[in-house]
C-alpha cells in the first residue's frame, strides 16, 4: 500500500500545475459529496437560528443535545455501555439528574482516546463511517478520528455559521494555509500552491515560506484577491511581515482573516491586520471534532454551546491577572467517536467568574478572554508563576525573523532565533531585558542563532515549548 501511495505521490508531484488543480478539484468535489445536500441545508438553518436565540434557549438546546448524546453512547459505544446500569438510577428527563449522571462519567485523557479508539467508536448501524480525519497531533502523536455523515454535516454547517458572523457572503474566494503537503516539499520554484476550482479556494504550502520565495506568494495572493485568508497564524504572519517590511502594496483588501490550529499572538494579529487592512478572527476547534470557540466582531471568543459542553479546571493566574483554566469538553459535532468529558489539553484565559455574557456583537453565546493553547505552551518560573503570552517580549525589536523559546527547567531557557542584518548587540540586550521582565531575573537564558526552526510534523510552528511537567 505504501509503495502504491508513493508512486501516486510521485506522479502527482511531477504533474503540470493545471493537472494538479484538476486532481485537487475532483478530490474536493468527491469529499463535499459526502455532506452536501438537504440534510446540510436543514442543519444550517438550525444553527443559524441558534445564533439569534437568547442564552436560556441556547442552554436548553445544549441540554437536549447532551441528553441525546449520552443515551446513544450508553447504547452503542463500548466504553460507555459499562455505565448503562448506573444510568438507570437517574431520570434523564430531569436536567438536574442528567447533569448529576454526566459528572459521574470519567474524564478521558487524550492518550487513552488515541490508543484505545475502538472502545469509543459509536457502533450504531445508522452511523456508517464516511471519513477518517488523520493528523499527527500537536506533539507528533498520530490521531485518527472517524466521522459519519451527520457529523461531517454538523462540522461544515457550524463553520458556515461562523462565516456568517464575520460577514462573508454565501460564495466567496478563500486562500488557505494548512499542514497538508500540496506540492513537492523539495520544490524550489513556484507554484507553491494548488487551486480547487469548485470551491474557489487556493491552497498555499506552509512548507516553502522562505525569504527567497516570499515575493511569489505575495504576487499570487494579490492576483487571486480572496475574500478571506485562513489557516495557521504563523504562516500568515510570515507573509504579512515580509510584505510590510518590503513595502509590498496590495491592490485589494480581504473581508476577513481567520486563524486556527495555533496560538494567535498579539504581535501576529497587529502585523496581519496592518498589512492586509482587515480584522483577524481567531477560532478554536480540533481534528477529532471538539466544540467550537469563535471570535466575534467585538474581539470576544464565544463558546458555541450548541456544539458542545465546556468544563474549566482552574490552574492559577497568568501575569496579566486572568484566570488560567484547562478545558475538558463534550462535543455534539462528532457522533461517530463521541468526545465526552474529553481532556483536550488546551488552556484558556477567563475572568475570575468564568465565561462572560452580554457581548455587544449580538451573540448570546458566553465568551472567554483568550485561548492559550497546550499546557506546555505555558511557561513557569518561581519568581513570576505561570506566564501565558511571550509575544510582547518581541515588540519593537528588529532583526529577529523567527524565534522559539524552549524552557528546559524552572530556571533554564534556550531561545532559538533566525536573524537578519538588523540584529545587533543593542537588540540582543533589549531582548534579554524584555525576557527577564516577564520571566524573572533568577534564570539563565542561552540565545542561539540558527538557519531555520523547523515546523512540527503537521506543519505548525510552536513559538513556546516547555520541556518539563508542572507539579
Tab-separated table of C-alpha atoms in Angstrom:
chain	number	residue	atom	x	y	z
A	1	UNK	CA	0.000	0.000	0.000
A	2	UNK	CA	2.825	2.393	0.911
A	3	UNK	CA	4.540	1.605	-2.406
A	4	UNK	CA	1.376	2.449	-4.354
A	5	UNK	CA	0.906	5.640	-2.332
A	6	UNK	CA	4.482	6.750	-3.007
A	7	UNK	CA	4.075	6.036	-6.708
A	8	UNK	CA	0.854	8.109	-6.861
A	9	UNK	CA	2.507	10.936	-4.936
A	10	UNK	CA	5.424	10.894	-7.351
A	11	UNK	CA	3.061	11.128	-10.338
A	12	UNK	CA	1.130	13.953	-8.668
A	13	UNK	CA	4.272	15.949	-7.826
A	14	UNK	CA	5.574	15.654	-11.400
A	15	UNK	CA	2.256	16.653	-12.977
A	16	UNK	CA	1.817	20.104	-14.555
A	17	UNK	CA	0.128	22.695	-12.369
A	18	UNK	CA	-3.185	22.577	-14.225
A	19	UNK	CA	-3.361	18.789	-13.794
A	20	UNK	CA	-2.700	19.160	-10.054
A	21	UNK	CA	-5.520	21.710	-9.885
A	22	UNK	CA	-7.931	19.377	-11.676
A	23	UNK	CA	-6.995	16.469	-9.404
A	24	UNK	CA	-7.436	18.619	-6.288
A	25	UNK	CA	-10.783	19.886	-7.574
A	26	UNK	CA	-12.031	16.353	-8.266
A	27	UNK	CA	-10.915	15.264	-4.808
A	28	UNK	CA	-12.711	18.199	-3.177
A	29	UNK	CA	-15.887	17.523	-5.178
A	30	UNK	CA	-15.828	13.921	-4.001
A	31	UNK	CA	-15.216	14.988	-0.398
A	32	UNK	CA	-18.054	17.532	-0.405
A	33	UNK	CA	-20.461	14.961	-1.879
A	34	UNK	CA	-20.266	13.189	1.495
A	35	UNK	CA	-22.028	16.026	3.306
A	36	UNK	CA	-23.725	18.424	0.870
A	37	UNK	CA	-27.477	18.099	0.338
A	38	UNK	CA	-30.815	18.600	2.097
A	39	UNK	CA	-29.565	17.381	5.479
A	40	UNK	CA	-26.814	20.008	5.386
A	41	UNK	CA	-29.328	22.708	4.403
A	42	UNK	CA	-31.589	21.715	7.328
A	43	UNK	CA	-28.703	21.699	9.806
A	44	UNK	CA	-27.521	25.094	8.581
A	45	UNK	CA	-30.998	26.551	9.196
A	46	UNK	CA	-30.947	25.061	12.717
A	47	UNK	CA	-27.540	26.532	13.585
A	48	UNK	CA	-28.299	29.905	12.022
A	49	UNK	CA	-31.459	30.170	14.130
A	50	UNK	CA	-29.483	29.237	17.245
A	51	UNK	CA	-27.164	32.158	16.588
A	52	UNK	CA	-30.079	34.528	17.239
A	53	UNK	CA	-31.509	32.821	20.329
A	54	UNK	CA	-31.284	34.107	23.904
A	55	UNK	CA	-28.957	32.412	26.366
A	56	UNK	CA	-31.677	30.447	28.191
A	57	UNK	CA	-32.844	28.923	24.897
A	58	UNK	CA	-29.263	28.034	23.965
A	59	UNK	CA	-28.706	26.321	27.307
A	60	UNK	CA	-31.898	24.286	26.780
A	61	UNK	CA	-30.683	23.227	23.304
A	62	UNK	CA	-27.347	22.272	24.859
A	63	UNK	CA	-29.071	20.018	27.410
A	64	UNK	CA	-31.284	18.399	24.772
A	65	UNK	CA	-28.253	17.535	22.640
A	66	UNK	CA	-26.300	16.296	25.657
A	67	UNK	CA	-29.202	14.006	26.583
A	68	UNK	CA	-29.315	12.543	23.053
A	69	UNK	CA	-25.550	12.044	23.000
A	70	UNK	CA	-25.480	10.236	26.343
A	71	UNK	CA	-28.439	7.999	25.509
A	72	UNK	CA	-26.915	6.914	22.208
A	73	UNK	CA	-23.443	6.435	23.686
A	74	UNK	CA	-24.741	4.269	26.541
A	75	UNK	CA	-26.356	2.005	23.971
A	76	UNK	CA	-23.797	1.855	21.153
A	77	UNK	CA	-20.329	2.867	22.443
A	78	UNK	CA	-18.437	0.008	24.106
A	79	UNK	CA	-16.671	2.195	26.658
A	80	UNK	CA	-19.930	3.790	27.863
A	81	UNK	CA	-22.004	0.598	27.931
A	82	UNK	CA	-20.465	-0.174	31.328
A	83	UNK	CA	-22.247	2.907	32.721
A	84	UNK	CA	-25.677	1.839	31.485
A	85	UNK	CA	-26.682	0.177	34.821
A	86	UNK	CA	-25.631	3.337	36.683
A	87	UNK	CA	-27.711	5.484	34.309
A	88	UNK	CA	-30.896	3.659	35.383
A	89	UNK	CA	-30.579	5.400	38.770
A	90	UNK	CA	-31.083	8.772	37.092
A	91	UNK	CA	-34.119	10.329	35.416
A	92	UNK	CA	-32.743	11.905	32.234
A	93	UNK	CA	-35.921	13.940	31.786
A	94	UNK	CA	-34.716	15.981	34.769
A	95	UNK	CA	-31.970	18.436	33.848
A	96	UNK	CA	-30.504	18.198	37.355
A	97	UNK	CA	-30.327	14.405	37.287
A	98	UNK	CA	-28.964	14.405	33.751
A	99	UNK	CA	-26.074	16.618	34.853
A	100	UNK	CA	-25.588	14.588	38.044
A	101	UNK	CA	-25.083	11.458	35.934
A	102	UNK	CA	-22.877	13.345	33.478
A	103	UNK	CA	-20.452	14.291	36.247
A	104	UNK	CA	-20.244	10.625	37.303
A	105	UNK	CA	-18.573	9.802	33.986
A	106	UNK	CA	-14.762	9.736	33.930
A	107	UNK	CA	-12.616	12.401	32.304
A	108	UNK	CA	-10.973	10.870	29.221
A	109	UNK	CA	-7.314	11.625	28.613
A	110	UNK	CA	-6.203	12.286	25.043
A	111	UNK	CA	-3.723	9.406	25.171
A	112	UNK	CA	-6.484	6.985	26.224
A	113	UNK	CA	-8.740	8.134	23.411
A	114	UNK	CA	-5.919	7.777	20.886
A	115	UNK	CA	-4.613	4.379	21.961
A	116	UNK	CA	-8.000	2.780	22.716
A	117	UNK	CA	-10.008	4.412	19.948
A	118	UNK	CA	-12.072	1.295	19.132
A	119	UNK	CA	-13.690	1.469	22.563
A	120	UNK	CA	-15.011	4.963	21.779
A	121	UNK	CA	-16.469	4.255	18.313
A	122	UNK	CA	-20.258	4.540	18.030
A	123	UNK	CA	-21.496	1.215	16.598
A	124	UNK	CA	-24.996	2.457	15.837
A	125	UNK	CA	-25.719	0.969	12.368
A	126	UNK	CA	-27.031	4.378	11.267
A	127	UNK	CA	-23.591	5.886	11.813
A	128	UNK	CA	-21.522	4.494	8.981
A	129	UNK	CA	-18.030	5.946	8.687
A	130	UNK	CA	-17.650	8.167	5.622
A	131	UNK	CA	-14.435	9.987	6.522
A	132	UNK	CA	-11.278	9.482	8.600
A	133	UNK	CA	-9.606	12.635	9.847
A	134	UNK	CA	-5.932	11.808	10.312
A	135	UNK	CA	-3.457	14.091	11.994
A	136	UNK	CA	-0.056	13.754	13.566
A	137	UNK	CA	-1.260	15.786	16.546
A	138	UNK	CA	0.350	18.865	18.074
A	139	UNK	CA	3.100	16.834	19.707
A	140	UNK	CA	3.561	14.455	16.786
A	141	UNK	CA	1.379	11.690	18.268
A	142	UNK	CA	-0.867	10.341	15.498
A	143	UNK	CA	-4.634	10.618	15.843
A	144	UNK	CA	-7.332	9.122	13.618
A	145	UNK	CA	-10.950	10.181	14.117
A	146	UNK	CA	-13.779	8.527	12.154
A	147	UNK	CA	-16.752	10.713	11.165
A	148	UNK	CA	-20.186	9.689	9.924
A	149	UNK	CA	-22.243	11.783	7.505
A	150	UNK	CA	-24.239	13.544	10.230
A	151	UNK	CA	-21.024	14.579	11.991
A	152	UNK	CA	-19.495	15.996	8.806
A	153	UNK	CA	-22.701	17.946	8.209
A	154	UNK	CA	-22.568	19.389	11.721
A	155	UNK	CA	-18.938	20.409	11.223
A	156	UNK	CA	-19.499	22.198	7.926
A	157	UNK	CA	-22.777	23.858	8.918
A	158	UNK	CA	-21.282	25.291	12.121
A	159	UNK	CA	-18.268	26.590	10.172
A	160	UNK	CA	-20.670	28.222	7.715
A	161	UNK	CA	-22.404	29.980	10.614
A	162	UNK	CA	-19.034	31.329	11.762
A	163	UNK	CA	-18.542	32.756	8.271
A	164	UNK	CA	-21.989	34.384	8.592
A	165	UNK	CA	-20.952	36.009	11.877
A	166	UNK	CA	-17.881	37.626	10.312
A	167	UNK	CA	-19.826	38.920	7.299
A	168	UNK	CA	-18.825	36.607	4.443
A	169	UNK	CA	-21.266	36.055	1.557
A	170	UNK	CA	-22.646	32.628	0.597
A	171	UNK	CA	-19.996	32.229	-2.123
A	172	UNK	CA	-16.524	33.597	-1.548
A	173	UNK	CA	-12.913	33.084	-2.582
A	174	UNK	CA	-10.525	31.678	0.011
A	175	UNK	CA	-6.798	31.233	0.428
A	176	UNK	CA	-5.844	28.552	2.943
A	177	UNK	CA	-2.607	27.660	4.722
A	178	UNK	CA	-2.629	24.278	6.439
A	179	UNK	CA	-0.401	21.328	7.283
A	180	UNK	CA	-1.288	19.376	4.147
A	181	UNK	CA	1.603	18.775	1.742
A	182	UNK	CA	0.106	20.030	-1.510
A	183	UNK	CA	3.253	20.398	-3.637
A	184	UNK	CA	6.601	18.628	-3.658
A	185	UNK	CA	8.289	19.547	-0.340
A	186	UNK	CA	11.609	19.826	-2.189
A	187	UNK	CA	10.308	22.209	-4.866
A	188	UNK	CA	12.497	25.294	-5.348
A	189	UNK	CA	10.414	27.121	-7.945
A	190	UNK	CA	6.742	28.176	-7.914
A	191	UNK	CA	3.921	27.386	-7.967
A	192	UNK	CA	3.833	26.588	-4.264
A	193	UNK	CA	0.052	26.317	-4.407
A	194	UNK	CA	-2.848	24.410	-5.955
A	195	UNK	CA	-6.377	25.563	-6.724
A	196	UNK	CA	-9.739	23.964	-6.039
A	197	UNK	CA	-11.853	25.369	-8.865
A	198	UNK	CA	-15.151	24.048	-7.490
A	199	UNK	CA	-14.937	25.856	-4.138
A	200	UNK	CA	-12.974	28.921	-5.306
A	201	UNK	CA	-10.182	28.011	-2.924
A	202	UNK	CA	-6.412	28.359	-3.269
A	203	UNK	CA	-4.260	26.128	-1.046
A	204	UNK	CA	-0.828	27.629	-0.263
A	205	UNK	CA	2.036	25.492	1.010
A	206	UNK	CA	3.135	26.135	4.593
A	207	UNK	CA	6.459	24.403	3.886
A	208	UNK	CA	8.059	26.875	1.436
A	209	UNK	CA	7.888	30.112	3.434
A	210	UNK	CA	11.485	31.153	2.813
A	211	UNK	CA	12.606	34.696	2.105
A	212	UNK	CA	13.556	33.865	-1.487
A	213	UNK	CA	10.005	32.646	-2.194
A	214	UNK	CA	8.032	35.361	-0.378
A	215	UNK	CA	7.523	37.606	-3.387
A	216	UNK	CA	5.997	34.703	-5.332
A	217	UNK	CA	3.486	34.190	-2.514
A	218	UNK	CA	2.614	37.883	-2.291
A	219	UNK	CA	2.146	38.256	-6.030
A	220	UNK	CA	-0.114	35.185	-6.144
A	221	UNK	CA	-2.226	36.423	-3.226
A	222	UNK	CA	-2.528	39.811	-4.909
A	223	UNK	CA	-3.536	38.190	-8.189
A	224	UNK	CA	-6.099	35.841	-6.598
A	225	UNK	CA	-7.764	38.545	-4.452
A	226	UNK	CA	-9.501	36.315	-1.907
A	227	UNK	CA	-12.401	37.435	0.269
A	228	UNK	CA	-10.815	35.540	3.150
A	229	UNK	CA	-7.409	34.128	4.094
A	230	UNK	CA	-7.455	31.331	6.668
A	231	UNK	CA	-5.099	28.911	8.361
A	232	UNK	CA	-2.068	28.871	10.625
A	233	UNK	CA	-1.371	32.340	12.096
A	234	UNK	CA	2.398	31.749	11.914
A	235	UNK	CA	2.238	31.256	8.134
A	236	UNK	CA	0.004	34.278	7.507
A	237	UNK	CA	2.191	36.353	9.839
A	238	UNK	CA	5.379	35.465	7.923
A	239	UNK	CA	3.758	36.619	4.671
A	240	UNK	CA	2.394	39.832	6.217
A	241	UNK	CA	5.657	40.702	7.974
A	242	UNK	CA	7.679	40.252	4.788
A	243	UNK	CA	5.194	42.299	2.768
A	244	UNK	CA	5.200	45.059	5.359
A	245	UNK	CA	8.986	45.187	5.574
A	246	UNK	CA	9.377	45.297	1.792
A	247	UNK	CA	6.594	47.859	1.245
A	248	UNK	CA	4.527	45.493	-0.880
A	249	UNK	CA	1.217	47.180	-1.748
A	250	UNK	CA	-1.871	45.007	-2.149
A	251	UNK	CA	-4.392	46.018	-4.790
A	252	UNK	CA	-7.302	44.583	-2.782
A	253	UNK	CA	-8.490	44.184	0.810
A	254	UNK	CA	-9.812	40.874	2.139
A	255	UNK	CA	-13.054	40.869	4.117
A	256	UNK	CA	-11.525	38.770	6.902
A	257	UNK	CA	-8.554	36.727	8.094
A	258	UNK	CA	-9.420	33.559	10.026
A	259	UNK	CA	-6.714	31.884	12.113
A	260	UNK	CA	-6.782	28.452	13.701
A	261	UNK	CA	-4.738	25.440	14.919
A	262	UNK	CA	-2.011	27.516	16.632
A	263	UNK	CA	-1.928	30.125	19.384
A	264	UNK	CA	-2.525	33.572	17.864
A	265	UNK	CA	-0.172	36.139	19.432
A	266	UNK	CA	-0.975	39.846	19.655
A	267	UNK	CA	2.073	40.841	17.602
A	268	UNK	CA	0.912	38.475	14.863
A	269	UNK	CA	-2.602	39.947	14.963
A	270	UNK	CA	-1.276	43.513	14.740
A	271	UNK	CA	1.046	42.839	11.801
A	272	UNK	CA	-1.530	40.772	9.872
A	273	UNK	CA	-4.306	43.329	10.363
A	274	UNK	CA	-2.000	46.206	9.442
A	275	UNK	CA	-0.727	44.601	6.234
A	276	UNK	CA	-3.994	43.153	4.926
A	277	UNK	CA	-6.176	46.011	6.171
A	278	UNK	CA	-8.887	43.830	7.718
A	279	UNK	CA	-9.772	42.181	11.028
A	280	UNK	CA	-8.327	38.875	12.186
A	281	UNK	CA	-10.853	36.414	13.632
A	282	UNK	CA	-9.433	33.636	15.745
A	283	UNK	CA	-11.241	30.347	16.183
A	284	UNK	CA	-10.680	27.104	18.016
A	285	UNK	CA	-11.631	23.507	17.241
A	286	UNK	CA	-9.780	20.209	16.891
A	287	UNK	CA	-9.323	17.497	14.288
A	288	UNK	CA	-11.188	14.992	16.480
A	289	UNK	CA	-14.303	17.178	16.434
A	290	UNK	CA	-14.308	19.299	19.598
A	291	UNK	CA	-16.929	22.031	20.134
A	292	UNK	CA	-16.238	25.407	18.547
A	293	UNK	CA	-14.906	28.627	20.023
A	294	UNK	CA	-15.141	31.536	17.572
A	295	UNK	CA	-14.167	35.192	17.688
A	296	UNK	CA	-16.802	37.848	17.010
A	297	UNK	CA	-16.610	41.359	15.571
A	298	UNK	CA	-16.028	42.712	19.109
A	299	UNK	CA	-12.976	40.510	19.567
A	300	UNK	CA	-14.532	38.119	22.103
A	301	UNK	CA	-14.093	34.342	21.840
A	302	UNK	CA	-17.560	32.804	22.066
A	303	UNK	CA	-18.212	29.275	23.303
A	304	UNK	CA	-20.607	27.806	20.726
A	305	UNK	CA	-22.565	25.915	23.385
A	306	UNK	CA	-24.897	24.347	20.825
A	307	UNK	CA	-21.837	22.406	19.558
A	308	UNK	CA	-20.797	21.042	22.939
A	309	UNK	CA	-20.276	21.382	26.655
A	310	UNK	CA	-17.252	23.089	28.250
A	311	UNK	CA	-15.700	22.485	31.674
A	312	UNK	CA	-12.854	24.582	33.080
A	313	UNK	CA	-10.354	23.422	35.729
A	314	UNK	CA	-8.629	26.367	37.399
A	315	UNK	CA	-4.814	26.234	37.101
A	316	UNK	CA	-3.857	29.643	38.506
A	317	UNK	CA	-3.482	33.193	37.225
A	318	UNK	CA	-1.280	34.491	34.437
A	319	UNK	CA	0.941	37.565	34.593
A	320	UNK	CA	-1.950	39.719	33.333
A	321	UNK	CA	-4.237	38.694	36.181
A	322	UNK	CA	-6.572	36.486	34.145
A	323	UNK	CA	-7.525	33.060	35.427
A	324	UNK	CA	-5.877	30.183	33.552
A	325	UNK	CA	-8.041	27.081	33.152
A	326	UNK	CA	-7.659	23.750	31.407
A	327	UNK	CA	-10.544	22.712	29.190
A	328	UNK	CA	-12.457	19.460	29.294
A	329	UNK	CA	-15.030	19.248	26.512
A	330	UNK	CA	-18.014	17.223	25.391
A	331	UNK	CA	-18.787	17.569	21.711
A	332	UNK	CA	-22.011	17.311	19.709
A	333	UNK	CA	-20.051	17.612	16.435
A	334	UNK	CA	-18.661	14.081	16.190
A	335	UNK	CA	-21.288	11.445	16.864
A	336	UNK	CA	-19.227	8.608	15.389
A	337	UNK	CA	-16.483	8.834	18.010
A	338	UNK	CA	-18.128	10.820	20.822
A	339	UNK	CA	-15.952	13.087	22.928
A	340	UNK	CA	-17.490	13.003	26.406
A	341	UNK	CA	-15.602	14.788	29.201
A	342	UNK	CA	-12.546	14.766	26.940
A	343	UNK	CA	-9.442	16.397	28.412
A	344	UNK	CA	-8.281	18.078	25.252
A	345	UNK	CA	-5.086	19.509	26.748
A	346	UNK	CA	-5.599	23.192	25.941
A	347	UNK	CA	-5.659	26.210	28.236
A	348	UNK	CA	-7.802	29.334	28.132
A	349	UNK	CA	-7.952	32.723	29.833
A	350	UNK	CA	-11.084	33.505	31.846
A	351	UNK	CA	-12.383	36.188	34.156
A	352	UNK	CA	-12.458	35.178	37.818
A	353	UNK	CA	-16.185	34.360	37.487
A	354	UNK	CA	-15.714	32.148	34.419
A	355	UNK	CA	-17.246	32.687	30.944
A	356	UNK	CA	-18.927	36.075	30.497
A	357	UNK	CA	-22.157	37.102	28.764
A	358	UNK	CA	-23.646	40.205	27.174
A	359	UNK	CA	-21.394	40.846	24.181
A	360	UNK	CA	-22.205	43.887	22.028
A	361	UNK	CA	-21.858	41.787	18.856
A	362	UNK	CA	-25.388	40.474	19.464
A	363	UNK	CA	-24.446	36.862	20.116
A	364	UNK	CA	-25.762	35.312	23.319
A	365	UNK	CA	-23.105	32.630	23.422
A	366	UNK	CA	-20.916	33.080	26.532
A	367	UNK	CA	-17.343	34.141	25.890
A	368	UNK	CA	-13.841	33.726	27.275
A	369	UNK	CA	-10.832	36.043	27.160
A	370	UNK	CA	-8.313	34.007	25.208
A	371	UNK	CA	-7.069	30.634	24.043
A	372	UNK	CA	-3.502	29.985	25.163
A	373	UNK	CA	-3.052	26.564	23.632
A	374	UNK	CA	-1.476	23.453	25.050
A	375	UNK	CA	-0.320	23.315	28.677
A	376	UNK	CA	3.283	23.034	27.508
A	377	UNK	CA	2.851	26.396	25.753
A	378	UNK	CA	2.620	27.875	29.252
A	379	UNK	CA	5.910	28.837	30.909
A	380	UNK	CA	6.550	28.798	34.666
A	381	UNK	CA	9.175	30.330	36.948
A	382	UNK	CA	9.177	30.579	40.738
A	383	UNK	CA	9.525	34.355	40.587
A	384	UNK	CA	6.719	35.058	38.097
A	385	UNK	CA	4.484	31.978	38.320
A	386	UNK	CA	2.657	30.997	35.125
A	387	UNK	CA	3.382	33.066	32.027
A	388	UNK	CA	0.856	32.700	29.232
A	389	UNK	CA	1.946	35.072	26.480
A	390	UNK	CA	5.504	35.906	25.434
A	391	UNK	CA	4.843	37.754	22.175
A	392	UNK	CA	5.123	41.152	23.905
A	393	UNK	CA	8.811	40.432	24.590
A	394	UNK	CA	9.455	40.886	20.853
A	395	UNK	CA	7.566	44.151	20.466
A	396	UNK	CA	9.662	46.839	18.791
A	397	UNK	CA	12.649	44.562	18.163
A	398	UNK	CA	14.252	44.495	14.716
A	399	UNK	CA	16.314	41.729	13.189
A	400	UNK	CA	14.526	38.649	14.545
A	401	UNK	CA	12.818	36.815	11.688
A	402	UNK	CA	11.653	33.800	13.691
A	403	UNK	CA	12.137	32.669	17.255
A	404	UNK	CA	11.310	29.781	19.593
A	405	UNK	CA	11.556	29.797	23.392
A	406	UNK	CA	12.407	26.444	24.984
A	407	UNK	CA	12.093	26.101	28.747
A	408	UNK	CA	14.424	23.318	29.878
A	409	UNK	CA	13.760	23.628	33.630
A	410	UNK	CA	12.230	26.160	36.019
A	411	UNK	CA	15.233	28.467	35.684
A	412	UNK	CA	16.814	27.485	32.358
A	413	UNK	CA	15.768	28.779	28.934
A	414	UNK	CA	17.098	28.404	25.399
A	415	UNK	CA	15.973	30.891	22.754
A	416	UNK	CA	16.495	29.872	19.140
A	417	UNK	CA	16.496	32.713	16.624
A	418	UNK	CA	16.626	33.204	12.882
A	419	UNK	CA	18.125	36.672	12.480
A	420	UNK	CA	18.847	39.150	9.706
A	421	UNK	CA	21.247	42.058	9.230
A	422	UNK	CA	19.240	44.347	11.565
A	423	UNK	CA	20.041	42.182	14.593
A	424	UNK	CA	22.867	43.576	16.737
A	425	UNK	CA	24.168	43.792	20.301
A	426	UNK	CA	21.656	46.509	21.219
A	427	UNK	CA	18.739	44.358	20.068
A	428	UNK	CA	20.161	41.367	21.950
A	429	UNK	CA	20.412	43.341	25.206
A	430	UNK	CA	16.902	44.731	24.790
A	431	UNK	CA	15.534	41.248	24.063
A	432	UNK	CA	17.289	39.803	27.135
A	433	UNK	CA	15.848	42.632	29.278
A	434	UNK	CA	12.334	42.022	27.885
A	435	UNK	CA	12.576	38.308	28.615
A	436	UNK	CA	13.758	38.840	32.198
A	437	UNK	CA	10.992	41.363	32.878
A	438	UNK	CA	8.482	38.637	32.011
A	439	UNK	CA	10.280	35.534	33.282
A	440	UNK	CA	12.257	36.881	36.247
A	441	UNK	CA	15.911	37.602	36.931
A	442	UNK	CA	16.874	34.358	38.676
A	443	UNK	CA	17.121	32.432	35.385
A	444	UNK	CA	19.676	31.583	32.716
A	445	UNK	CA	18.935	32.430	29.090
A	446	UNK	CA	21.006	30.973	26.275
A	447	UNK	CA	20.427	32.601	22.881
A	448	UNK	CA	21.224	30.544	19.794
A	449	UNK	CA	21.163	31.762	16.211
A	450	UNK	CA	20.071	29.097	13.741
A	451	UNK	CA	19.423	28.964	9.995
A	452	UNK	CA	15.844	27.812	10.441
A	453	UNK	CA	13.388	26.492	13.024
A	454	UNK	CA	11.518	23.562	11.515
A	455	UNK	CA	7.766	23.192	11.644
A	456	UNK	CA	6.250	20.290	13.530
A	457	UNK	CA	5.175	17.204	11.578
A	458	UNK	CA	1.706	18.690	10.959
A	459	UNK	CA	3.024	21.971	9.582
A	460	UNK	CA	2.503	24.021	12.745
A	461	UNK	CA	5.015	26.369	14.358
A	462	UNK	CA	5.417	26.267	18.127
A	463	UNK	CA	6.780	29.564	19.435
A	464	UNK	CA	6.969	28.397	23.056
A	465	UNK	CA	7.726	24.887	24.361
A	466	UNK	CA	8.086	23.819	27.996
A	467	UNK	CA	10.046	20.553	28.213
A	468	UNK	CA	9.082	19.515	31.750
A	469	UNK	CA	5.785	18.882	33.535
A	470	UNK	CA	4.363	21.217	36.151
A	471	UNK	CA	3.659	19.690	39.571
